[in-house]
Tab-separated table of C-alpha atoms in Angstrom:
chain	number	residue	atom	x	y	z
A	1	MET	CA	130.055	98.957	92.123
A	2	GLY	CA	126.487	97.513	92.257
A	3	LEU	CA	124.630	96.000	89.347
A	4	VAL	CA	120.940	96.050	88.157
A	5	ALA	CA	120.098	93.024	85.991
A	6	GLU	CA	116.877	92.074	84.151
A	7	TYR	CA	116.937	88.464	83.293
A	8	GLY	CA	114.491	85.555	82.353
A	9	ILE	CA	114.479	82.206	84.335
A	10	PRO	CA	112.718	79.913	81.925
A	11	CYS	CA	111.579	77.275	84.185
A	12	GLU	CA	108.089	75.971	84.010
A	13	HIS	CA	108.233	74.495	87.564
A	14	LEU	CA	108.677	77.852	89.217
A	15	PRO	CA	105.776	79.047	91.501
A	16	LEU	CA	102.498	80.267	89.770
A	17	VAL	CA	103.789	79.485	86.196
A	18	ASP	CA	100.790	77.179	85.999
A	19	VAL	CA	98.623	80.271	86.861
A	20	ALA	CA	100.224	82.312	84.032
A	21	THR	CA	99.762	79.294	81.692
A	22	ALA	CA	96.127	78.999	82.508
A	23	VAL	CA	95.461	82.737	82.118
A	24	PRO	CA	98.094	83.875	79.578
A	25	ASP	CA	96.432	87.129	78.906
A	26	ALA	CA	96.922	88.314	82.701
A	27	THR	CA	99.956	90.178	83.817
A	28	LEU	CA	101.173	88.714	87.085
A	29	THR	CA	103.944	90.361	89.298
A	30	VAL	CA	105.108	89.001	92.621
A	31	GLU	CA	106.615	90.332	95.820
A	32	LEU	CA	108.177	87.760	98.176
A	33	GLN	CA	108.773	87.953	101.926
A	34	PHE	CA	111.969	85.765	102.286
A	35	ASN	CA	112.023	86.082	106.074
A	36	HIS	CA	108.850	84.149	106.677
A	37	GLY	CA	110.218	80.544	107.008
A	38	ASP	CA	110.295	77.981	104.128
A	39	ARG	CA	107.006	79.027	102.781
A	40	PRO	CA	106.980	82.795	102.467
A	41	PRO	CA	103.765	84.347	101.313
A	42	PHE	CA	103.456	85.730	97.930
A	43	HIS	CA	101.966	89.118	97.194
A	44	VAL	CA	100.626	88.808	93.773
A	45	TYR	CA	99.415	91.818	91.659
A	46	ALA	CA	97.080	90.363	88.812
A	47	THR	CA	95.985	92.666	86.001
A	48	HIS	CA	93.206	91.256	83.840
A	49	ASP	CA	89.717	91.810	82.687
A	50	ASP	CA	88.446	88.578	84.157
A	51	HIS	CA	89.617	87.991	87.619
A	52	ALA	CA	87.280	85.079	88.187
A	53	ALA	CA	89.656	83.267	85.768
A	54	VAL	CA	92.664	84.197	87.690
A	55	GLU	CA	91.188	82.990	90.990
A	56	ARG	CA	90.133	79.617	89.327
A	57	ALA	CA	93.713	79.272	88.248
A	58	PHE	CA	94.928	79.978	91.905
A	59	ASP	CA	92.442	77.272	92.971
A	60	ASP	CA	93.796	74.808	90.568
A	61	SER	CA	97.413	75.559	91.123
A	62	THR	CA	99.533	72.889	92.708
A	63	PHE	CA	101.641	75.612	94.418
A	64	VAL	CA	98.762	77.619	95.973
A	65	ASP	CA	97.266	76.493	99.362
A	66	ARG	CA	95.096	79.638	99.719
A	67	SER	CA	94.673	82.939	98.044
A	68	VAL	CA	92.982	86.057	99.568
A	69	LEU	CA	92.034	89.243	97.778
A	70	VAL	CA	93.429	92.150	99.732
A	71	GLY	CA	93.131	95.045	97.412
A	72	ARG	CA	92.047	96.435	93.951
A	73	ALA	CA	92.750	99.388	91.639
A	74	GLY	CA	91.153	99.300	88.153
A	75	GLU	CA	91.880	96.054	86.430
A	76	THR	CA	94.503	95.235	88.947
A	77	ARG	CA	93.978	93.022	91.948
A	78	ARG	CA	96.352	92.319	94.904
A	79	TYR	CA	96.215	88.843	96.313
A	80	ARG	CA	98.168	87.377	99.303
A	81	VAL	CA	98.981	83.826	98.364
A	82	ARG	CA	99.843	81.095	100.814
A	83	PRO	CA	102.071	78.331	99.288
A	84	ALA	CA	101.112	74.720	99.607
A	85	VAL	CA	104.739	73.646	99.280
A	86	SER	CA	108.100	75.150	99.727
A	87	MET	CA	110.267	76.345	96.854
A	88	GLU	CA	112.716	73.462	97.607
A	89	THR	CA	109.876	70.821	97.301
A	90	LEU	CA	108.535	72.334	94.120
A	91	LEU	CA	111.927	72.595	92.310
A	92	GLY	CA	113.773	69.809	94.101
A	93	ASP	CA	113.549	67.254	91.203
A	94	HIS	CA	114.435	69.921	88.575
A	95	LEU	CA	117.613	71.576	89.854
A	96	ASP	CA	120.990	70.135	90.549
A	97	ASP	CA	121.712	71.601	94.026
A	98	LEU	CA	119.299	72.721	96.486
A	99	GLY	CA	121.883	73.874	98.774
A	100	ASP	CA	122.941	76.475	96.265
A	101	LEU	CA	119.412	77.449	95.789
A	102	ARG	CA	119.120	78.194	99.543
A	103	ALA	CA	122.312	80.200	99.380
A	104	LEU	CA	120.758	82.436	96.822
A	105	ALA	CA	118.320	83.723	99.409
A	106	THR	CA	121.097	85.061	101.474
A	107	ALA	CA	123.120	86.619	98.544
A	108	ASP	CA	123.802	90.424	98.753
A	109	ALA	CA	120.953	91.170	96.346
A	110	ILE	CA	117.370	92.679	96.296
A	111	VAL	CA	114.673	91.360	94.010
A	112	GLU	CA	112.861	94.398	92.871
A	113	ARG	CA	110.347	92.776	90.532
A	114	ILE	CA	109.271	89.276	89.569
A	115	ARG	CA	106.979	89.001	86.493
A	116	VAL	CA	105.368	85.437	86.039
A	117	THR	CA	104.950	84.221	82.497
A	118	PRO	CA	103.852	80.844	80.997
A	119	SER	CA	107.478	80.032	80.400
A	120	GLY	CA	108.920	81.040	83.848
A	121	TRP	CA	109.943	84.259	85.722
A	122	VAL	CA	111.352	87.548	84.547
A	123	GLN	CA	113.159	89.250	87.332
A	124	THR	CA	114.792	92.639	87.990
A	125	THR	CA	117.373	92.430	90.683
A	126	TRP	CA	119.885	94.867	92.356
A	127	PHE	CA	123.221	93.127	93.201
A	128	ALA	CA	125.812	94.505	95.609
A	129	ASP	CA	128.656	93.677	93.198
A	130	ARG	CA	129.638	91.573	90.355
A	131	ALA	CA	130.509	88.598	92.471
A	132	ALA	CA	126.917	88.476	93.758
A	133	PHE	CA	125.599	88.505	90.344
A	134	ASP	CA	127.994	85.920	88.935
A	135	ALA	CA	127.010	83.527	91.791
A	136	PHE	CA	123.367	83.928	90.984
A	137	ARG	CA	123.882	83.673	87.204
A	138	SER	CA	126.040	80.632	87.461
A	139	PHE	CA	123.578	78.678	89.500
A	140	TRP	CA	120.740	79.259	86.917
A	141	VAL	CA	122.945	78.742	83.901
A	142	ARG	CA	124.119	75.445	85.403
A	143	ASN	CA	120.558	74.481	85.443
A	144	ASP	CA	119.945	75.820	81.886
A	145	CYS	CA	117.491	78.466	83.200
A	146	PHE	CA	118.981	81.937	82.646
A	147	SER	CA	118.527	84.569	79.982
A	148	LEU	CA	120.133	88.014	80.607
A	149	ARG	CA	117.987	90.783	79.116
A	150	ARG	CA	119.815	93.942	80.561
A	151	LEU	CA	122.640	94.660	82.836
A	152	THR	CA	123.640	98.078	84.044
A	153	HIS	CA	125.599	99.600	86.891
A	154	ASP	CA	123.412	101.174	89.446
A	155	GLY	CA	123.074	104.878	88.915
A	156	ASP	CA	123.079	104.479	85.131
A	157	PRO	CA	120.199	106.032	83.356
A	158	GLU	CA	117.626	103.513	82.142
A	159	PRO	CA	116.884	103.751	78.396
A	160	PRO	CA	113.320	105.019	77.439
A	161	GLY	CA	110.710	102.401	77.721
A	162	ASP	CA	112.720	100.068	79.891
A	163	GLY	CA	110.612	98.120	82.278
A	164	LEU	CA	107.734	97.636	79.948
A	165	THR	CA	106.353	94.051	80.123
A	166	ASP	CA	106.506	91.934	76.996
A	167	ARG	CA	102.763	92.149	76.447
A	168	GLN	CA	102.975	96.010	76.752
A	169	GLN	CA	105.703	96.061	74.155
A	170	GLU	CA	103.605	93.791	71.874
A	171	ALA	CA	100.626	95.913	72.289
A	172	LEU	CA	102.541	99.061	71.567
A	173	ARG	CA	104.329	97.713	68.520
A	174	THR	CA	101.165	95.982	67.091
A	175	ALA	CA	99.098	99.166	67.516
A	176	TYR	CA	101.747	101.280	65.859
A	177	GLU	CA	102.360	98.975	62.974
A	178	MET	CA	98.631	98.870	62.236
A	179	GLY	CA	98.305	102.539	62.357
A	180	TYR	CA	96.429	102.943	65.516
A	181	PHE	CA	98.613	106.057	66.540
A	182	GLY	CA	98.437	107.479	63.170
A	183	ILE	CA	96.548	110.744	62.040
A	184	PRO	CA	93.960	109.756	60.945
A	185	ARG	CA	93.942	106.394	62.572
A	186	GLY	CA	94.520	103.445	60.316
A	187	ALA	CA	93.122	100.901	62.762
A	188	SER	CA	90.713	100.952	65.663
A	189	LEU	CA	91.114	99.636	69.289
A	190	ASP	CA	88.917	96.647	68.251
A	191	ASP	CA	91.129	96.032	65.252
A	192	VAL	CA	94.221	95.829	67.244
A	193	ALA	CA	92.559	93.800	70.057
A	194	ALA	CA	91.480	91.253	67.421
A	195	GLU	CA	94.864	90.930	66.002
A	196	LEU	CA	96.311	90.368	69.488
A	197	GLY	CA	93.403	88.003	70.458
A	198	VAL	CA	92.455	90.010	73.433
A	199	SER	CA	89.539	92.073	74.478
A	200	ALA	CA	89.387	95.808	73.625
A	201	SER	CA	89.133	96.625	77.345
A	202	SER	CA	92.256	94.569	78.224
A	203	LEU	CA	94.115	96.157	75.338
A	204	SER	CA	93.175	99.681	76.449
A	205	GLU	CA	94.293	98.998	79.933
A	206	ARG	CA	97.546	97.633	78.657
A	207	LEU	CA	98.264	100.578	76.297
A	208	ARG	CA	97.448	103.111	79.087
A	209	ARG	CA	99.871	101.439	81.389
A	210	ALA	CA	102.550	101.399	78.783
A	211	GLN	CA	102.154	104.960	77.711
A	212	THR	CA	102.035	106.103	81.483
A	213	HIS	CA	105.400	104.338	82.022
A	214	LEU	CA	106.903	105.818	78.909
A	215	ILE	CA	105.850	109.356	79.990
A	216	GLU	CA	107.145	108.801	83.554
A	217	THR	CA	110.488	107.553	82.319
A	218	THR	CA	111.148	110.028	79.516
A	219	VAL	CA	109.405	113.318	80.013
A	220	ALA	CA	107.849	113.657	83.424
A	221	SER	CA	110.970	113.977	85.321
A	222	THR	CA	111.810	117.181	83.270
A	223	TRP	CA	108.534	119.046	83.993
A	224	PRO	CA	108.688	121.844	86.412
A	225	PRO	CA	106.621	121.546	89.445
A	226	LEU	CA	103.022	122.799	89.514
A	227	PRO	CA	102.441	126.003	91.048
A	228	ASP	CA	101.235	125.920	94.722
A	229	ASP	CA	97.664	127.161	94.811
A	230	GLY	CA	97.829	127.406	98.450
């Protein structure tokens, strides 16, 4: 039976971690195209209220050769990033066996989501079976770079709120504890933003995304379809 795992890879040498460190308030998610040679392009979704800062971080990154803006939606921008170096070159001095790293690229697994943080990557991956998961986990554990967050069988229902980013969870928790969702409100959006050290517009975007995700994963699937006006 297949497995779905969410796990952290706390390794500061992973691609784009220097970008996340330079702009810690940005939310960065990545899609990889592994079939494009030893330097596959990265598709990076960056959510932030100051994209000039994100683009400066791309320019300063030792991993990035070139970044191109290819789309935008609200505070989210999509970039195509061309690596300056291969993953093996970037990580070669920090991992014990590059051959095993190459083998992971051909494992019976599909990486669904990669979130880049200042401390490393957080990934959600589908594994064909327990053996595929164990091979992946053993490599990163051996390199002291693995932290399992969630492991379920495919087909199992996900708990409410699963899939929220750390920053979204922090924003919801802080807003709730400060009384932002209370009636009457015990704190304003500006109050919560000041507590978190972010702008009010960035916090508003973060809360909207978190609330939308909660609705989609808890109640939206039970709603009856809208009537066809046609």
